Amino acid sequence: MAEEIVNRVANSKLRVIDLEDLYPQGRRVLFDIKDWLLEGLVLREKDFRTHVKTHDWSQYKDCYVALYCSTDAVVPDWAYMLISLELQEYSRLTVFGSLEHLESILYASIISELDVSAYQDLPVIIKGCSHKPVPTNALVLLAQKLKPIAKSIMFGEACSSVPLFKRKK
C-alpha cells in the first residue's frame, strides 16, 4: 500500500511572493528620438517641435513608454519633457531611459503600495524565476520592505531557496 504524498510546503507557514503576479499588463514602447534629429545627432529646435506637433500620439494609448536616444547626440532635457507632455494624455506612464528602467519604476510604485501585513512573522520566499521582465531592483525593494515584518526572507523556490535574512530572537 502506497503512502499518501504530503505537500509539506503547502502545509507550512512559508509564504511565496511572485513579483510576476504583480506585473502590470500593457504594451511597452521604447521611443527613440534619433530620427527627429539632424543626421541623428543634432537637435534643431524648430524641426524637433514640428515632429512633436505632427506626430500621432494616440498610437501610445494605454502604453508604457520609455524615451531615449540611441545615438551619442547631446539632447537637452526639455526635449524629453516636451515629448512626455504630449504623451501624458495617452500613455499610462512615460519615463526617460531603457525598458528595464521603465520596469523598475513600475515595480517601485507597485511595491511601495503593496500591503505586506499578511507576511507578519512568517518565513517568506521571494520567487526568483519568472517569464516576465522583473527587474533586480524590484527584488531589492521587496526584500527591504519585508525585512521589518517577516520572520525570514529567502530567494528562489521552496525546494532550493537561498537564505537572505532571519530575524534574531
Coordinates of C-alpha atoms in Angstrom, one line a residue:
M1 CA 0.0 0.0 0.0
A2 CA 1.5 3.4 -1.1
E3 CA 1.8 6.2 1.4
E4 CA -0.1 9.4 0.8
I5 CA 2.1 12.1 -0.6
V6 CA 2.1 15.2 1.6
N7 CA 3.0 18.6 0.3
R8 CA 4.9 19.9 3.3
V9 CA 5.5 23.4 1.7
A10 CA 1.8 23.9 1.2
N11 CA 1.1 22.9 4.8
S12 CA 3.8 25.1 6.3
K13 CA 3.6 28.8 7.3
L14 CA 6.0 29.5 4.4
R15 CA 4.7 32.2 2.0
V16 CA 5.9 32.7 -1.5
I17 CA 5.7 36.1 -3.2
D18 CA 6.0 36.0 -7.0
L19 CA 6.5 39.5 -8.4
E20 CA 5.5 38.2 -11.8
D21 CA 1.9 38.1 -10.4
L22 CA 2.1 41.8 -9.9
Y23 CA 3.3 42.6 -13.4
P24 CA 1.3 45.5 -14.9
Q25 CA -0.4 44.5 -18.1
G26 CA 0.1 46.8 -21.1
R27 CA 2.3 47.3 -24.1
R28 CA 5.8 48.6 -23.6
V29 CA 7.3 51.0 -26.1
L30 CA 10.9 52.2 -26.5
F31 CA 10.6 55.6 -28.2
D32 CA 13.9 56.6 -29.9
I33 CA 14.1 60.2 -30.8
K34 CA 17.2 59.9 -33.1
D35 CA 15.0 60.1 -36.2
W36 CA 13.9 63.5 -35.2
L37 CA 17.5 64.8 -35.0
L38 CA 19.5 66.1 -37.9
E39 CA 21.7 63.2 -39.0
G40 CA 20.6 61.5 -35.8
L41 CA 22.9 63.8 -33.8
V42 CA 21.8 67.5 -33.8
L43 CA 18.5 68.8 -32.3
R44 CA 17.2 71.6 -34.4
E45 CA 14.5 73.1 -32.2
K46 CA 12.1 74.2 -34.9
D47 CA 12.2 70.9 -36.7
F48 CA 12.0 69.0 -33.5
R49 CA 8.9 70.9 -32.3
T50 CA 7.3 70.2 -35.7
H51 CA 7.9 66.5 -35.3
V52 CA 6.4 66.7 -31.8
K53 CA 3.4 68.7 -33.0
T54 CA 2.6 66.5 -36.1
H55 CA 3.2 63.0 -34.5
D56 CA 0.2 60.7 -33.9
W57 CA 0.4 60.3 -30.2
S58 CA -2.8 58.3 -30.0
Q59 CA -0.9 55.2 -31.0
Y60 CA 0.5 55.1 -27.5
K61 CA -2.8 54.9 -25.7
D62 CA -2.5 52.8 -22.6
C63 CA 1.2 52.0 -23.3
Y64 CA 4.1 52.3 -21.0
V65 CA 6.7 54.5 -22.8
A66 CA 10.5 54.8 -22.3
L67 CA 12.1 57.7 -24.1
Y68 CA 15.7 57.6 -25.1
C69 CA 18.1 58.4 -27.9
S70 CA 20.2 55.6 -29.4
T71 CA 22.9 57.8 -30.8
D72 CA 25.6 59.8 -29.0
A73 CA 23.6 63.1 -29.5
V74 CA 23.6 65.6 -26.8
V75 CA 19.9 66.1 -26.3
P76 CA 18.6 68.8 -23.9
D77 CA 16.3 67.7 -21.1
W78 CA 13.5 69.9 -22.4
A79 CA 13.2 67.7 -25.5
Y80 CA 12.2 64.6 -23.4
M81 CA 10.0 66.8 -21.3
L82 CA 8.2 68.1 -24.3
I83 CA 7.5 64.6 -25.6
S84 CA 6.3 63.4 -22.2
L85 CA 3.8 66.2 -22.1
E86 CA 2.3 65.1 -25.4
L87 CA 2.2 61.5 -24.3
Q88 CA 0.6 62.3 -20.9
E89 CA -3.0 62.1 -22.1
Y90 CA -2.4 58.8 -23.9
S91 CA 0.3 56.7 -22.1
R92 CA -0.1 55.0 -18.8
L93 CA 3.4 56.1 -17.9
T94 CA 6.3 57.8 -19.7
V95 CA 9.8 57.8 -18.4
F96 CA 13.3 58.6 -19.7
G97 CA 15.5 55.6 -20.0
S98 CA 15.6 51.9 -21.1
L99 CA 12.7 49.4 -20.9
E100 CA 14.5 47.9 -17.8
H101 CA 14.4 51.4 -16.2
L102 CA 10.7 51.6 -17.1
E103 CA 10.0 48.2 -15.4
S104 CA 12.0 49.3 -12.4
I105 CA 9.9 52.4 -11.9
L106 CA 6.7 50.5 -12.4
Y107 CA 7.6 47.9 -9.8
A108 CA 8.9 50.6 -7.4
S109 CA 5.4 52.1 -7.4
I110 CA 3.7 48.7 -7.0
I111 CA 6.0 47.7 -4.1
S112 CA 5.5 51.0 -2.3
E113 CA 1.7 50.4 -2.4
L114 CA 2.0 46.7 -1.6
D115 CA 0.4 45.6 1.7
V116 CA 2.8 43.2 3.3
S117 CA 1.0 42.8 6.6
A118 CA -0.1 39.3 5.6
Y119 CA 3.6 38.3 5.9
Q120 CA 4.0 39.4 9.6
D121 CA 6.3 37.0 11.5
L122 CA 6.2 34.4 8.7
P123 CA 9.0 32.9 6.6
V124 CA 8.8 34.4 3.1
I125 CA 10.3 33.2 -0.2
I126 CA 10.7 35.8 -2.9
K127 CA 10.3 33.8 -6.1
G128 CA 13.3 34.1 -8.4
C129 CA 12.4 32.7 -11.8
S130 CA 9.9 34.5 -14.0
H131 CA 8.8 34.7 -17.6
K132 CA 8.1 38.4 -17.4
P133 CA 10.8 41.1 -17.1
V134 CA 11.0 41.5 -13.3
P135 CA 14.0 43.9 -12.7
T136 CA 16.5 43.1 -10.0
N137 CA 15.6 46.5 -8.4
A138 CA 12.1 45.2 -7.7
L139 CA 13.6 42.2 -5.8
V140 CA 15.8 44.5 -3.8
L141 CA 12.9 46.9 -2.9
L142 CA 10.6 44.0 -1.9
A143 CA 13.3 42.4 0.3
Q144 CA 13.8 45.7 2.1
K145 CA 10.1 46.2 2.6
L146 CA 9.7 42.7 4.0
K147 CA 12.7 42.8 6.4
P148 CA 10.9 44.7 9.3
I149 CA 8.0 42.3 9.4
A150 CA 9.0 38.8 8.1
K151 CA 10.5 36.1 10.3
S152 CA 12.8 35.2 7.5
I153 CA 13.4 36.0 3.8
M154 CA 14.7 33.6 1.2
F155 CA 15.1 33.8 -2.5
G156 CA 14.3 31.2 -5.2
E157 CA 12.0 28.3 -5.0
A158 CA 10.8 26.3 -1.9
C159 CA 12.9 23.3 -3.0
S160 CA 16.1 25.3 -3.4
S161 CA 16.0 28.7 -1.7
V162 CA 18.9 30.9 -0.7
P163 CA 18.5 32.3 2.8
L164 CA 18.9 36.1 2.9
F165 CA 17.6 37.2 6.3
K166 CA 16.5 35.7 9.6
R167 CA 15.2 37.8 12.4
K168 CA 17.1 37.3 15.7
K169 CA 15.0 36.2 18.6

